[in-house]
Coordinates of C-alpha atoms in Angstrom, one line a residue:
M1 CA 103.0 59.8 92.5
G2 CA 101.9 61.8 90.2
L3 CA 101.0 65.6 90.9
K4 CA 97.0 65.0 91.2
K5 CA 97.6 62.5 93.4
V6 CA 99.3 64.6 95.6
I7 CA 97.0 67.3 95.3
K8 CA 94.2 65.4 96.2
I9 CA 95.4 63.8 99.1
L10 CA 96.8 67.3 100.8
L11 CA 93.4 68.6 99.9
S12 CA 91.7 65.4 101.7
V13 CA 93.7 66.4 104.3
F14 CA 93.2 69.7 104.7
I15 CA 89.3 69.1 105.1
I16 CA 90.2 66.8 107.6
L17 CA 92.3 68.9 109.8
I18 CA 89.6 71.7 109.0
N19 CA 86.8 69.2 110.6
I20 CA 89.0 68.4 113.5
I21 CA 89.4 72.0 114.5
N22 CA 85.9 73.1 114.1
M23 CA 84.7 69.7 115.7
N24 CA 82.6 70.9 119.3
I25 CA 84.0 69.7 122.6
S26 CA 81.8 69.6 125.4
E27 CA 82.4 69.2 129.3
R28 CA 79.6 68.3 132.1
L29 CA 80.4 69.9 135.5
A30 CA 78.0 68.9 138.3
F31 CA 76.0 71.1 140.0
D32 CA 74.0 70.8 143.0
R33 CA 70.9 69.6 143.3
L34 CA 69.6 71.5 146.2
E35 CA 70.4 75.1 144.3
A36 CA 68.9 73.4 141.4
E37 CA 65.5 72.9 143.2
K38 CA 66.3 76.4 144.2
L39 CA 66.7 77.6 141.3
L40 CA 63.5 75.5 139.7
K41 CA 61.3 77.2 142.4
E42 CA 62.2 80.6 141.9
T43 CA 61.4 80.0 137.7
Y44 CA 57.8 79.0 138.4
R45 CA 57.0 80.9 141.9
P46 CA 54.8 83.3 139.6
L47 CA 53.2 80.6 137.7
E48 CA 52.2 79.0 141.4
N49 CA 51.5 82.4 142.5
F50 CA 49.3 83.3 139.3
T51 CA 47.2 80.1 140.3
K52 CA 46.2 81.3 144.1
E53 CA 45.0 84.6 142.5
L54 CA 42.0 82.6 140.4
I55 CA 38.4 83.2 140.9
V56 CA 35.7 80.5 140.0
S57 CA 33.3 81.8 137.9
E58 CA 29.9 81.1 136.6
D59 CA 30.7 78.6 134.7
E60 CA 33.0 76.4 137.2
K61 CA 35.4 75.0 134.2
L62 CA 37.0 78.5 133.5
L63 CA 38.3 80.2 136.1
L64 CA 38.7 84.5 136.3
V65 CA 42.2 85.8 136.2
P66 CA 43.7 88.3 138.5
N67 CA 42.4 91.5 138.0
Y68 CA 45.8 92.8 136.9
I69 CA 46.0 90.4 134.1
K70 CA 44.3 92.5 131.3
N71 CA 46.4 90.6 128.1
E72 CA 48.8 88.7 127.1
E73 CA 51.5 91.0 127.9
D74 CA 50.2 91.5 131.4
F75 CA 50.6 87.2 131.9
I76 CA 54.2 87.1 130.1
N77 CA 55.7 90.1 132.5
L78 CA 55.5 87.8 135.0
F79 CA 58.1 85.6 133.8
K80 CA 60.1 88.3 132.4
E81 CA 62.9 88.0 134.8
K82 CA 63.2 84.0 135.2
M83 CA 62.5 82.5 131.4
Q84 CA 62.6 83.3 127.6
E85 CA 59.5 85.0 127.0
H86 CA 58.5 81.9 124.5
N87 CA 58.0 79.9 127.5
A88 CA 55.8 82.3 129.2
K89 CA 54.0 82.4 125.6
G90 CA 53.3 78.4 126.1
F91 CA 52.1 79.2 129.2
Y92 CA 49.5 81.6 128.2
K93 CA 48.6 79.3 125.5
D94 CA 47.9 76.3 127.2
L95 CA 46.2 78.0 130.1
I96 CA 44.3 80.9 128.7
V97 CA 40.7 80.8 127.1
Q98 CA 39.0 84.5 125.8
K99 CA 35.4 84.5 126.5
R100 CA 33.1 87.0 125.8
G101 CA 36.4 89.8 126.1
Q102 CA 37.2 88.3 129.5
L103 CA 40.6 86.3 130.3
F104 CA 40.1 82.9 131.6
V105 CA 42.0 79.8 132.9
D106 CA 41.1 76.3 132.0
G107 CA 40.1 74.9 135.0
F108 CA 41.0 71.3 133.3
V109 CA 44.5 72.3 132.6
Y110 CA 47.3 71.9 134.6
I111 CA 50.9 72.8 134.4
P112 CA 53.4 70.8 136.4
S113 CA 56.4 71.9 138.4
I114 CA 58.8 71.2 141.0
Y115 CA 55.7 72.3 143.1
T116 CA 54.1 69.5 141.9
K117 CA 53.8 66.6 144.7
N118 CA 56.5 64.3 145.1
G119 CA 57.9 67.0 142.5
R120 CA 61.9 66.2 143.0
V121 CA 65.2 66.8 141.0
T122 CA 66.5 64.1 139.5
R123 CA 69.8 65.4 137.6
A124 CA 71.5 68.6 137.4
Y125 CA 74.7 69.5 135.3
I126 CA 76.4 72.5 133.2
K127 CA 77.2 71.6 130.1
E128 CA 80.0 73.6 128.5
K129 CA 80.4 73.4 124.7
Q130 CA 83.1 75.0 122.7
K131 CA 85.1 74.6 119.3
L132 CA 88.2 72.6 119.5
I133 CA 90.0 75.7 117.7
S134 CA 88.7 78.0 120.5
K135 CA 89.9 75.8 123.5
L136 CA 93.3 75.4 122.0
F137 CA 93.6 79.2 121.7
G138 CA 91.9 79.4 125.0
N139 CA 89.4 81.6 123.7
D140 CA 86.7 81.3 126.5
D141 CA 84.5 84.2 124.9
K142 CA 83.2 81.3 122.2
K143 CA 82.3 79.2 125.1
I144 CA 78.5 78.0 124.9
V145 CA 77.9 77.2 128.9
E146 CA 74.0 75.3 129.6
L147 CA 72.7 74.4 132.9
I148 CA 70.4 71.5 132.6
I149 CA 68.2 70.5 134.8
K150 CA 66.0 67.6 135.2
E151 CA 63.1 66.6 136.9
E152 CA 60.0 64.5 137.8
W153 CA 56.8 64.2 139.6
T154 CA 53.3 62.0 139.9
I155 CA 50.1 63.0 138.1
S156 CA 47.0 60.7 138.3
G157 CA 49.5 58.1 139.5
E158 CA 51.8 57.9 137.1
W159 CA 55.5 59.5 136.6
H160 CA 56.4 62.3 134.4
K161 CA 59.3 64.2 133.5
R162 CA 60.9 67.7 132.2
S163 CA 64.5 68.7 131.3
N164 CA 65.2 72.5 132.1
Y165 CA 67.9 74.0 130.2
Y166 CA 69.0 77.4 131.8
I167 CA 71.4 80.1 129.9
K168 CA 73.0 83.0 131.7
N169 CA 71.6 86.5 131.1
Q170 CA 73.1 89.7 130.5
N171 CA 73.5 90.0 134.2
G172 CA 74.8 86.6 134.9
K173 CA 71.7 85.2 136.3
W174 CA 70.3 81.8 135.3
M175 CA 67.4 82.3 132.6
L176 CA 65.2 79.3 131.6
D177 CA 65.8 79.1 127.9
H178 CA 63.6 76.3 126.9
A179 CA 62.2 72.7 128.3
N180 CA 61.4 69.0 126.9
G181 CA 59.3 66.7 128.5
T182 CA 55.7 67.1 129.4
S183 CA 54.7 70.7 129.4
S184 CA 51.1 70.7 130.6
Y185 CA 48.6 68.3 131.8
R186 CA 44.8 67.7 130.9
F187 CA 42.4 66.4 133.6
V188 CA 39.2 64.7 132.7
D189 CA 37.8 65.6 136.1
I190 CA 38.4 68.6 137.2
N191 CA 38.2 68.2 140.9
N192 CA 41.6 66.2 140.1
N193 CA 43.4 69.7 139.6
P194 CA 46.2 70.2 142.2
W195 CA 45.4 74.0 141.9
R196 CA 41.7 73.2 142.6
A197 CA 43.0 73.8 146.2
Y198 CA 44.1 77.2 145.4
W199 CA 40.8 78.9 143.9
K200 CA 38.5 81.0 145.5
D201 CA 34.7 80.7 145.4

């Protein structure tokens, strides 16, 4: 066997080994559904409380926000201990309408959550992911830990789903990082909005 061929084989083996030790491996651990439901309620409670303080305006399609919400920053601060900022910004973009220098909520828009009728947790688990080389050397600092909570609810007679992805903050508490699935729903008839029962005339 020629030297060039030997070098080529050794190089190929080296590349394969590098790919293997840098390969990500993952493990799933069950997470209690009742605890998952409790966490979802804590996460979305600021939004639910906010909607209970909306006031019907002269334009019934628009709801006045509470007096303590003067701008986007005030709104985002409602969620600062529950989720990453970009999630709250998404709520703001979906809900808030600025008109005549005032902030209103679009009465046709609804953001479903565990508080929605028939809302339930369908699955909850912790996903641990790390490179094989880190696991071999027992280096847990390189481990990525994520809590995934899947939920579903009915809106207008149809089932909708969302997957919520949590990571731990510096204090070791779970915080919503991002979510996939139904983020908001727009009703044709404002009276069908589940939040309608909260609004003050």
